[in-house]
Short mmCIF file of C-alpha atoms in Angstrom, two decimals:
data_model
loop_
_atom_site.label_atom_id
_atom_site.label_comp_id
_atom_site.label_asym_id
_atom_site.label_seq_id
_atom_site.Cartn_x
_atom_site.Cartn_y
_atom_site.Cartn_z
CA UNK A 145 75.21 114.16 95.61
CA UNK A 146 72.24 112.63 94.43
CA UNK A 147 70.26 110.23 96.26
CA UNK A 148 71.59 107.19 94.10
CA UNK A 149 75.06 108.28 95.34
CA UNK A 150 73.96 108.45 98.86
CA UNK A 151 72.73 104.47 99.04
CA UNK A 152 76.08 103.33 97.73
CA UNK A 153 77.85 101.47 100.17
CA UNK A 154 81.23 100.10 100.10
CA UNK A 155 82.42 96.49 101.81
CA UNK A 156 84.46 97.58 103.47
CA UNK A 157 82.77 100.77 105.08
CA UNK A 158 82.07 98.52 108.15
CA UNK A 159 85.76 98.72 109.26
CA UNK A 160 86.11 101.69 108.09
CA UNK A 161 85.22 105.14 110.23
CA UNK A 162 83.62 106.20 107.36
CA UNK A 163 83.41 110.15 108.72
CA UNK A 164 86.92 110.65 108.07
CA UNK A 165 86.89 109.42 104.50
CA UNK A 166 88.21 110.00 102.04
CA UNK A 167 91.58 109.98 103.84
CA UNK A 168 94.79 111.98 103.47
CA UNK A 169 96.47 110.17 101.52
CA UNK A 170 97.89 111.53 97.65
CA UNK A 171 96.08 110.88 94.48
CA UNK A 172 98.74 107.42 93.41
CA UNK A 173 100.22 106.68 96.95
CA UNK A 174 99.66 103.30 97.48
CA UNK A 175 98.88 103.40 101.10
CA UNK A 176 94.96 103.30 100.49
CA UNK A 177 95.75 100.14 98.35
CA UNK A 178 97.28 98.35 101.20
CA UNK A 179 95.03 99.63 104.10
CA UNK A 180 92.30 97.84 101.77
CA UNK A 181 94.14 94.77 101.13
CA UNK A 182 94.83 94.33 105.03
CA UNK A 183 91.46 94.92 105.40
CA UNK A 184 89.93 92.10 103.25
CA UNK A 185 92.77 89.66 104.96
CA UNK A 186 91.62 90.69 108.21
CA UNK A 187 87.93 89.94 106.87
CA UNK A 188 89.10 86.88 105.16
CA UNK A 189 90.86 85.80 108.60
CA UNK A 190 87.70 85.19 110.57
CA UNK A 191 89.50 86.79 113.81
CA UNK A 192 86.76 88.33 116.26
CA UNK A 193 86.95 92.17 116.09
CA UNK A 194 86.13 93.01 119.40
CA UNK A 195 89.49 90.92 120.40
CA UNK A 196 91.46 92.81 117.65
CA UNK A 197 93.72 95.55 117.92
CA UNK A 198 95.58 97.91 115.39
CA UNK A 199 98.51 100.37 116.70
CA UNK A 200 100.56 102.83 114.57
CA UNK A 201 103.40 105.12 114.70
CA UNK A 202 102.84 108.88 113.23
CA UNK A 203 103.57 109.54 109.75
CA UNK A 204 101.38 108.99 106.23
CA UNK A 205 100.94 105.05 107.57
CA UNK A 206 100.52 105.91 110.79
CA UNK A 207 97.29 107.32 110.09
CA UNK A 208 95.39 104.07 109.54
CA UNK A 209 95.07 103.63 113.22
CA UNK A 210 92.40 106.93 112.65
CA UNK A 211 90.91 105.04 109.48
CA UNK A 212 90.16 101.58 111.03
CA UNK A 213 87.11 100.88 113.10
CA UNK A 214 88.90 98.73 115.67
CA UNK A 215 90.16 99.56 119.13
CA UNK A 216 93.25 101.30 117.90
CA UNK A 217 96.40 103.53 118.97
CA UNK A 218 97.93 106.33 117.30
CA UNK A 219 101.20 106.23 119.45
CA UNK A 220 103.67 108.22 119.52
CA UNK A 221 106.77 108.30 116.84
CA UNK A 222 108.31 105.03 116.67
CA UNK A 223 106.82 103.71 119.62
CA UNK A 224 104.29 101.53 117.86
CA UNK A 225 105.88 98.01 119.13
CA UNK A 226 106.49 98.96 122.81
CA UNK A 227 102.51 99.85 123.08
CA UNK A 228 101.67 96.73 120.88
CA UNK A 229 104.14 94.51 123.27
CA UNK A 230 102.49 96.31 126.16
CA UNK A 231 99.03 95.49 125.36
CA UNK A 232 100.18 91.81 125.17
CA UNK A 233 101.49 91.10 128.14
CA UNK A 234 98.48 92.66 129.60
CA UNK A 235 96.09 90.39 127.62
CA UNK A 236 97.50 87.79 125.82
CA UNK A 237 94.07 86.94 124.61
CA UNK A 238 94.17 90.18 122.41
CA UNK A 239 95.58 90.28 118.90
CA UNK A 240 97.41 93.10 117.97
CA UNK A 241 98.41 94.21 114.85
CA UNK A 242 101.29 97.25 113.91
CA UNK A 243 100.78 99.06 110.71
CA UNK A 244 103.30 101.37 110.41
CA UNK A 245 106.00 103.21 108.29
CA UNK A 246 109.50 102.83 107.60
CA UNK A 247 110.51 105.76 108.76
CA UNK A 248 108.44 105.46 112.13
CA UNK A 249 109.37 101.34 112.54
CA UNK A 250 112.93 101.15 111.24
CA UNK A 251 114.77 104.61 111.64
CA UNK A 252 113.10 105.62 114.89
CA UNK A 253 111.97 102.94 116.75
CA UNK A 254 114.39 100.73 114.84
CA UNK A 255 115.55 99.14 118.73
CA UNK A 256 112.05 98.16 119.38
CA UNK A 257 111.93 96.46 116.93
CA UNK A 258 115.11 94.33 116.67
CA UNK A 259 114.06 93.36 120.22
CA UNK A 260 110.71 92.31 119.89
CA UNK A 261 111.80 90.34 116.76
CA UNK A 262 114.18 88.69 119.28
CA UNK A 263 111.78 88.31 122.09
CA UNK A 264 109.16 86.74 119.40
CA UNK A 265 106.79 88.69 121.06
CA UNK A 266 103.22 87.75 119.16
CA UNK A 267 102.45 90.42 117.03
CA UNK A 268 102.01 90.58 113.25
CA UNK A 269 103.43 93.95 111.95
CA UNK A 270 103.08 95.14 108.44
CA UNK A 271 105.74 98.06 107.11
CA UNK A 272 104.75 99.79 104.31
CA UNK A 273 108.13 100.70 102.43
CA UNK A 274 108.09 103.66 100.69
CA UNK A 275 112.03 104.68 100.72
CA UNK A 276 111.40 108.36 102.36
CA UNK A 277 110.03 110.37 104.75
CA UNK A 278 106.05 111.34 103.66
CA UNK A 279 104.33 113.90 106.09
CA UNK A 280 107.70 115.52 107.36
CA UNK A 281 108.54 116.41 103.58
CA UNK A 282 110.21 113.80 101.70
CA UNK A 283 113.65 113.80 103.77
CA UNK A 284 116.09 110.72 103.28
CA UNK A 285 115.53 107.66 105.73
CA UNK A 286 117.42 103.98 106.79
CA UNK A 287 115.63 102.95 103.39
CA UNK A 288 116.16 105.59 101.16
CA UNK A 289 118.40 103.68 98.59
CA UNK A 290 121.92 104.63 97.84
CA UNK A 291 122.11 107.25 94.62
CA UNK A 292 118.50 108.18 95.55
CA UNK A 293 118.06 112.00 95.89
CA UNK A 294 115.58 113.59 98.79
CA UNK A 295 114.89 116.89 100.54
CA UNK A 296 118.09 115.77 102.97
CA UNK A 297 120.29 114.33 99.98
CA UNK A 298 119.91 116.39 97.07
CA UNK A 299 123.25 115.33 95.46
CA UNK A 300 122.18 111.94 95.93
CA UNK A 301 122.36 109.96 99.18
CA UNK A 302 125.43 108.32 100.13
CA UNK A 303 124.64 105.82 102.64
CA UNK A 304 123.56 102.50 102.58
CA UNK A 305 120.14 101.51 103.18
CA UNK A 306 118.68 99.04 105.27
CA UNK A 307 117.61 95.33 103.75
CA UNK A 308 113.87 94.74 106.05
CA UNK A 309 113.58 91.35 105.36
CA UNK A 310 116.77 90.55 106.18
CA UNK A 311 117.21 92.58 109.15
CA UNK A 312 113.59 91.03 110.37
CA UNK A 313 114.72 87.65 109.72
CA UNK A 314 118.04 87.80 111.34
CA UNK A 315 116.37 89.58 114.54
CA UNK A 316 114.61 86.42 114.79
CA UNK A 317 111.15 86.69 113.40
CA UNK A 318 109.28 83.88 112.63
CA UNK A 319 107.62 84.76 109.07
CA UNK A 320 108.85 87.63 106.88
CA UNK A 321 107.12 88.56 103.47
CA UNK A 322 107.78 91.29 100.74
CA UNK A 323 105.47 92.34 98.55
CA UNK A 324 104.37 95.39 96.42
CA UNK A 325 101.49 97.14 96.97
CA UNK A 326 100.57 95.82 93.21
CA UNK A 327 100.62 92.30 94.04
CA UNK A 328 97.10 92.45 96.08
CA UNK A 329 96.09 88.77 96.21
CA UNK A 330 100.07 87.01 97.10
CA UNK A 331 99.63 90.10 99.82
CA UNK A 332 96.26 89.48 101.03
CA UNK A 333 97.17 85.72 101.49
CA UNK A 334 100.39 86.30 103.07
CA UNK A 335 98.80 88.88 105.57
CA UNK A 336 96.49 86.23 106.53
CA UNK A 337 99.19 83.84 106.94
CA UNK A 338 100.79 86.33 109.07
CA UNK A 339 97.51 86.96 111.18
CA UNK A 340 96.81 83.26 111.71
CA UNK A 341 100.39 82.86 113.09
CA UNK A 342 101.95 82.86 116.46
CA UNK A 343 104.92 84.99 116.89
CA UNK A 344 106.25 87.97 115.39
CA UNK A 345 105.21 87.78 111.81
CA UNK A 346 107.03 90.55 109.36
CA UNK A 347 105.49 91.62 106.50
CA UNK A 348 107.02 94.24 104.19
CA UNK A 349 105.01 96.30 101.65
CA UNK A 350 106.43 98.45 98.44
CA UNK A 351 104.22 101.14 98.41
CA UNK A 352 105.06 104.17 95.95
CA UNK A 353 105.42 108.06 97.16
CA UNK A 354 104.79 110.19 93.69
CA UNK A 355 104.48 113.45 95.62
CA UNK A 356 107.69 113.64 96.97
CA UNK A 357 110.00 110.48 96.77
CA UNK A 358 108.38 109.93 92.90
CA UNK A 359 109.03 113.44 91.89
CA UNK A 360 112.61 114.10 93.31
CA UNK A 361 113.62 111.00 91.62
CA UNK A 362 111.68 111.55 88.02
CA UNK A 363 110.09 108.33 88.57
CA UNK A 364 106.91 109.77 87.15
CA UNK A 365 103.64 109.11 88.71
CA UNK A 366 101.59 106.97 90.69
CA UNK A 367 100.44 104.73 87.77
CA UNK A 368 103.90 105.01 86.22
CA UNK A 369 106.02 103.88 89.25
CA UNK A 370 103.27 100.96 89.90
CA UNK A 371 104.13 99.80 86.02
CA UNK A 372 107.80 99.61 86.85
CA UNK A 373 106.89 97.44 90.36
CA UNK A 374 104.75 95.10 87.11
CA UNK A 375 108.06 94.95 85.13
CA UNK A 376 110.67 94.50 87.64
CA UNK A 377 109.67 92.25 90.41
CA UNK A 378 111.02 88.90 90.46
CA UNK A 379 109.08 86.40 92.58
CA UNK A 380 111.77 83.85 94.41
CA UNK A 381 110.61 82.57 97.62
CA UNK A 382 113.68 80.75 98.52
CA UNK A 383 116.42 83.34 97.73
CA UNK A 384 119.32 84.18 99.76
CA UNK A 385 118.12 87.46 101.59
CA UNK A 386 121.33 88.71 101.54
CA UNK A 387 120.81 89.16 97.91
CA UNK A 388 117.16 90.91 98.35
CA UNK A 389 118.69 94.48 98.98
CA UNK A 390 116.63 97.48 97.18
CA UNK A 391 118.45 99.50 94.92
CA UNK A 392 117.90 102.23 92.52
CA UNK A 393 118.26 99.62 89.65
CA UNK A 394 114.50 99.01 90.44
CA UNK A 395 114.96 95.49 90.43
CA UNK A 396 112.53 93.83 93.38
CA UNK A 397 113.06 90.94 94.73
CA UNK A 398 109.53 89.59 96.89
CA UNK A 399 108.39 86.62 98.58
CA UNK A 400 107.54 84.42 101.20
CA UNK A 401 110.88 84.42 102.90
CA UNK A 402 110.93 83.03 106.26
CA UNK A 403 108.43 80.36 108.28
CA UNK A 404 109.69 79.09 110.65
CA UNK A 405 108.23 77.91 114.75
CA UNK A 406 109.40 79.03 117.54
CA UNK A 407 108.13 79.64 120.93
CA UNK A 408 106.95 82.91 121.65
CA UNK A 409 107.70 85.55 124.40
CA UNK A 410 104.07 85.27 126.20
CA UNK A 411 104.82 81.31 126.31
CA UNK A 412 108.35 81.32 127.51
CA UNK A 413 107.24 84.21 130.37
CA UNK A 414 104.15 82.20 131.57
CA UNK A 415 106.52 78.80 131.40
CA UNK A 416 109.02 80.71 133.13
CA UNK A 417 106.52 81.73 136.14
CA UNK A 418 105.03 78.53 136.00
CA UNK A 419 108.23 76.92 137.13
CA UNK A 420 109.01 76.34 141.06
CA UNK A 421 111.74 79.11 142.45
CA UNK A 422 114.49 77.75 144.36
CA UNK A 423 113.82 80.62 146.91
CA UNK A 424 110.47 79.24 148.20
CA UNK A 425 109.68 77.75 151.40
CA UNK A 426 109.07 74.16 150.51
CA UNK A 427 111.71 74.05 148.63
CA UNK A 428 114.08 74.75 151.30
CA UNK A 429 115.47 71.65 153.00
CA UNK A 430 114.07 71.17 156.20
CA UNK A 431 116.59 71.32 158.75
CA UNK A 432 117.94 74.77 157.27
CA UNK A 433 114.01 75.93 157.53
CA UNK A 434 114.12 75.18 160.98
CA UNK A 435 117.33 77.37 161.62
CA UNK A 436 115.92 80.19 160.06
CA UNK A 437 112.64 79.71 162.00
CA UNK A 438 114.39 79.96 165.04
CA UNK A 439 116.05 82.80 164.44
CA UNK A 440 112.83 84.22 163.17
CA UNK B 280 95.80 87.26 77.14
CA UNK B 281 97.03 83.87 78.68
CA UNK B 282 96.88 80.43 75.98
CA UNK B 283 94.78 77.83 77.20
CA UNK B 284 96.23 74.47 76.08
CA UNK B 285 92.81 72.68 76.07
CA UNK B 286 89.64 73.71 76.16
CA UNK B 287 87.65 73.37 79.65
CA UNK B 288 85.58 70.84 79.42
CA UNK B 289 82.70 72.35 81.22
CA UNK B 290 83.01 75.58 79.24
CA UNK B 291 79.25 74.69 77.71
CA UNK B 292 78.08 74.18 81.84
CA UNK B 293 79.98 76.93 84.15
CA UNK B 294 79.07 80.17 83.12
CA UNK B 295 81.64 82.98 84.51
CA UNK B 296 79.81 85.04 87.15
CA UNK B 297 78.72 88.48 85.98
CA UNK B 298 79.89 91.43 88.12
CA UNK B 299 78.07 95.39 88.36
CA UNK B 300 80.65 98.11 89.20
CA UNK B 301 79.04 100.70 91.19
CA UNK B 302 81.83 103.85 91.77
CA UNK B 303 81.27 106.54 94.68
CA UNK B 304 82.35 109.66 92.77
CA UNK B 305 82.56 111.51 96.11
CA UNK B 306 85.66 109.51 97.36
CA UNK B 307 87.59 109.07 93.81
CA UNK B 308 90.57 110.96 93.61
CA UNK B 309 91.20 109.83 89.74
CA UNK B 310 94.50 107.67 89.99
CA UNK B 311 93.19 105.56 87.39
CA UNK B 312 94.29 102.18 89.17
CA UNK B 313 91.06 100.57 88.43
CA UNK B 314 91.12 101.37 84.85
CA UNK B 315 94.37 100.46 84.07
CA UNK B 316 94.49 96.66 85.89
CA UNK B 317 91.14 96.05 85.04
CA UNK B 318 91.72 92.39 83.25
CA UNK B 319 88.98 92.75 81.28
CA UNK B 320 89.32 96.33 80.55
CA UNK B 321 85.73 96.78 81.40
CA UNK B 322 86.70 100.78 82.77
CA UNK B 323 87.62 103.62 80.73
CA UNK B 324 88.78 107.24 82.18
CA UNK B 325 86.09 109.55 81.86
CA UNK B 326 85.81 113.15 80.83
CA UNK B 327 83.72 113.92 83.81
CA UNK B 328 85.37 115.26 86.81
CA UNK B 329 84.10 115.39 90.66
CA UNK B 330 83.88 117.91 92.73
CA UNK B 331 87.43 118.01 93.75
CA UNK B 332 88.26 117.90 90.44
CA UNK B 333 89.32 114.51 89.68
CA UNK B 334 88.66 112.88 86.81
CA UNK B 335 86.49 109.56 87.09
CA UNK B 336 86.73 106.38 85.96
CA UNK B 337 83.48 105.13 83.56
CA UNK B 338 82.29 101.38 82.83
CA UNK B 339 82.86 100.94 79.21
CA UNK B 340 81.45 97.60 78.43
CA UNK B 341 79.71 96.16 81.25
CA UNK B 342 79.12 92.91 79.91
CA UNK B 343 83.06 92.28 80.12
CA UNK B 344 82.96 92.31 83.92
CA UNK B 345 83.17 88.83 85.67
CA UNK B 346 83.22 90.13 88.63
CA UNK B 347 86.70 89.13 90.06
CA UNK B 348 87.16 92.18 92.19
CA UNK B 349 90.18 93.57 91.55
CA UNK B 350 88.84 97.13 91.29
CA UNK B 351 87.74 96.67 94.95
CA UNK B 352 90.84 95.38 96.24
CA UNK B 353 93.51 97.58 94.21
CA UNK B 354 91.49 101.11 95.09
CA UNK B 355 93.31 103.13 97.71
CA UNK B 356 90.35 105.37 98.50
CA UNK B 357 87.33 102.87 98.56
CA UNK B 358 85.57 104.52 96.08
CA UNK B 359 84.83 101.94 93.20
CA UNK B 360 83.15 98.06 94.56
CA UNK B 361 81.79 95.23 92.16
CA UNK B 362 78.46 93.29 93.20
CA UNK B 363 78.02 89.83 91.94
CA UNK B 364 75.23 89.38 90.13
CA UNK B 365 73.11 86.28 90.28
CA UNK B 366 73.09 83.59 87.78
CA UNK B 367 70.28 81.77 85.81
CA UNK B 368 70.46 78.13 86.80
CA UNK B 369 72.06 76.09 83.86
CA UNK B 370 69.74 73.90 81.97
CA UNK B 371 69.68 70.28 80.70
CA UNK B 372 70.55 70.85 77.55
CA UNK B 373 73.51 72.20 78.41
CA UNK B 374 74.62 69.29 80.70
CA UNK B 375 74.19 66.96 77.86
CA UNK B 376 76.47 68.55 75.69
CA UNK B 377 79.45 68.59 78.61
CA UNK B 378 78.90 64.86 78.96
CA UNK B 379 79.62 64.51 75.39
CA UNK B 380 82.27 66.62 75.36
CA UNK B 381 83.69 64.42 78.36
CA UNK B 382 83.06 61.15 76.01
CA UNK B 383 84.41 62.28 73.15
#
């Protein structure tokens, strides 16, 4: 390295624990593409650092919790949104961010996170989709899409994938977005959308595998797969997200889906404990009060 | 290229910022990203490689670059930023002819 090389400094090195870069992460995955778009929303957002926090699940996503110079979890598999949820309740004045996987969001903590989509706990969680299985060796997940072959389907797989947005918006979140990893400004905006709202914001990212999902499939690499993500998406913000499914036809449909308001789980609980229980003292009538005293 | 139904009127006044690429060879791991979204095509894949053996991007014409940081946003492994470069102030002349151009 010569000393030129040495003074260079990235913007982003000051989120960034720079001793473990350059990361894991293949030569055309997309992950480092959206770790660096979520970092110039989170930038952009203006949201103190010191009140920020970032948990993920294991798996090739899961290690941006390692990458991120914030107070951050590496949990354990699919328990990113119970920790998150945790952390929330026990200051609300936090803001807590999940940037996970499919595989470690949808197939294995899939219940967590129906439920806090219910609840509306406030979180903003970002899933980067890449239809398999990464670290563990490319095996078929809930996304994989039907025809697609993997380490656990090599005849192709047979059942029917998951649709994130739509399972997102009908668990009740308040904002769901899809987006490829390509599309870094329409992402970086609706990330910071996502950040500056209350509730459980969902926001979905198509993020290419070459090494293992790209190569079992003959989708070519990195660069190639990214072209096809150019060519096929279709931008409709207002479409039926019944009709949003991914399939092997490559055809993608992304967005802004869902904004809606509604009141979240930290408001409703502190509402809730706010109100007076019937099984206080005062609010027993007086004569029955007496009784008991007496018995007392 | 996009068409432009009219030209700007200001095109004589606002002059697009210029950008320098700077590219830490350490971190690149050669998935040619930058090179191929580039909007101005300002990069060009190198012959060189790194010491992982990756092969690097190079700045082809750096008087393309306008600095709208793409490269910096789209690279997964931070290796490749663009620094704005500051601009000469515009001079009178040059506001003149805008105003015409307004008139007219």
């Amino acid at each position: 390295m010569t000393e030129e090389q040495i003074a260079l400094n990235h913007p982003m090195d000051a989120y960034l624990r720079e001793d473990r870069i350059p990361h894991i992460w293949c030569s055309g995955c997309g992950l480092g593409t959206c770790l660096n778009t979520f970092l110039h929303a989170l930038v952009k957002s203006k949201i103190d650092m010191k009140k920020t926090s970032i948990v993920s699940g294991i798996g090739c996503t899961g290690r941006v919790a390692g990458y991120v110079k914030l107070d951050s979890f590496h949990t354990t598999h699919g328990r990113p949104i119970p920790f998150a949820t945790g952390l929330k309740l026990a200051n609300p004045k936090l803001k807590v961010i999940v940037f996970s996987g499919d595989g470690d969001l949808i197939s294995i903590g899939g219940n967590h996170f129906i439920h806090a989509a219910r609840r509306n706990v406030d979180l903003t969680v970002i899933c980067v989709n890449n239809f398999t299985y990464g670290m563990t060796g490319g095996q078929g997940g809930p996304t994989t899409p039907i025809t697609a072959r993997s380490a656990t389907t090599p005849f192709g797989n047979f059942e029917f994938p998951f649709n994130l947005a739509y399972l997102a918006a009908g668990s009740g979140a308040v904002y769901v977005a899809r987006w490829t990893m390509l599309d870094v400004r329409r992402l970086e905006n609706s990330i910071l959308h996502a950040l500056n709202k209350k509730g459980f914001t969902f926001v979905e990212i198509i993020s290419p595998c070459p090494t293992l999902y790209g190569r079992m499939n003959k989708l070519g690499n990195g660069l190639k797969m990214i072209k096809d993500y150019q060519k096929n998406t279709i931008i409709n913000h207002k479409v039926d997200l019944k009709d949003a499914a991914l399939g092997m036809d490559g055809k993608i449909v992304v967005g802004n889906f869902v904004d809606i308001q509604r009141p979240t789980f930290t408001e409703v609980l502190y509402d809730h404990i706010a109100k007076p229980q019937p099984n206080k003292k005062e609010d027993i009538p007086k004569e029955e009060r007496k009784k008991i005293e007496h018995h007392a | 290229m996009t068409k432009c139904w009219r030209k700007p009127l200001d095109t004589a006044v606002t002059e697009a910022p210029r950008g320098k690429i700077h590219i830490i060879k350490e971190r690149c791991k050669g998935c040619s990203f930058c090179v191929e979204f580039c909007p101005k095509k300002v990069l060009e894949l190198s012959s060189h490689y790194n010491a992982k053996g990756y092969n690097l991007p190079e700045v082809k014409n750096p008087e393309a670059c306008i600095a709208c940081d793409l490269c910096t946003i789209i690279c997964p492994d931070f290796a490749i930023y663009c620094e704005v470069e500051k601009k000469k102030p515009t001079t009178g002349k040059k506001l003149k002819q805008t105003k015409k151009n307004v008139r007219s």
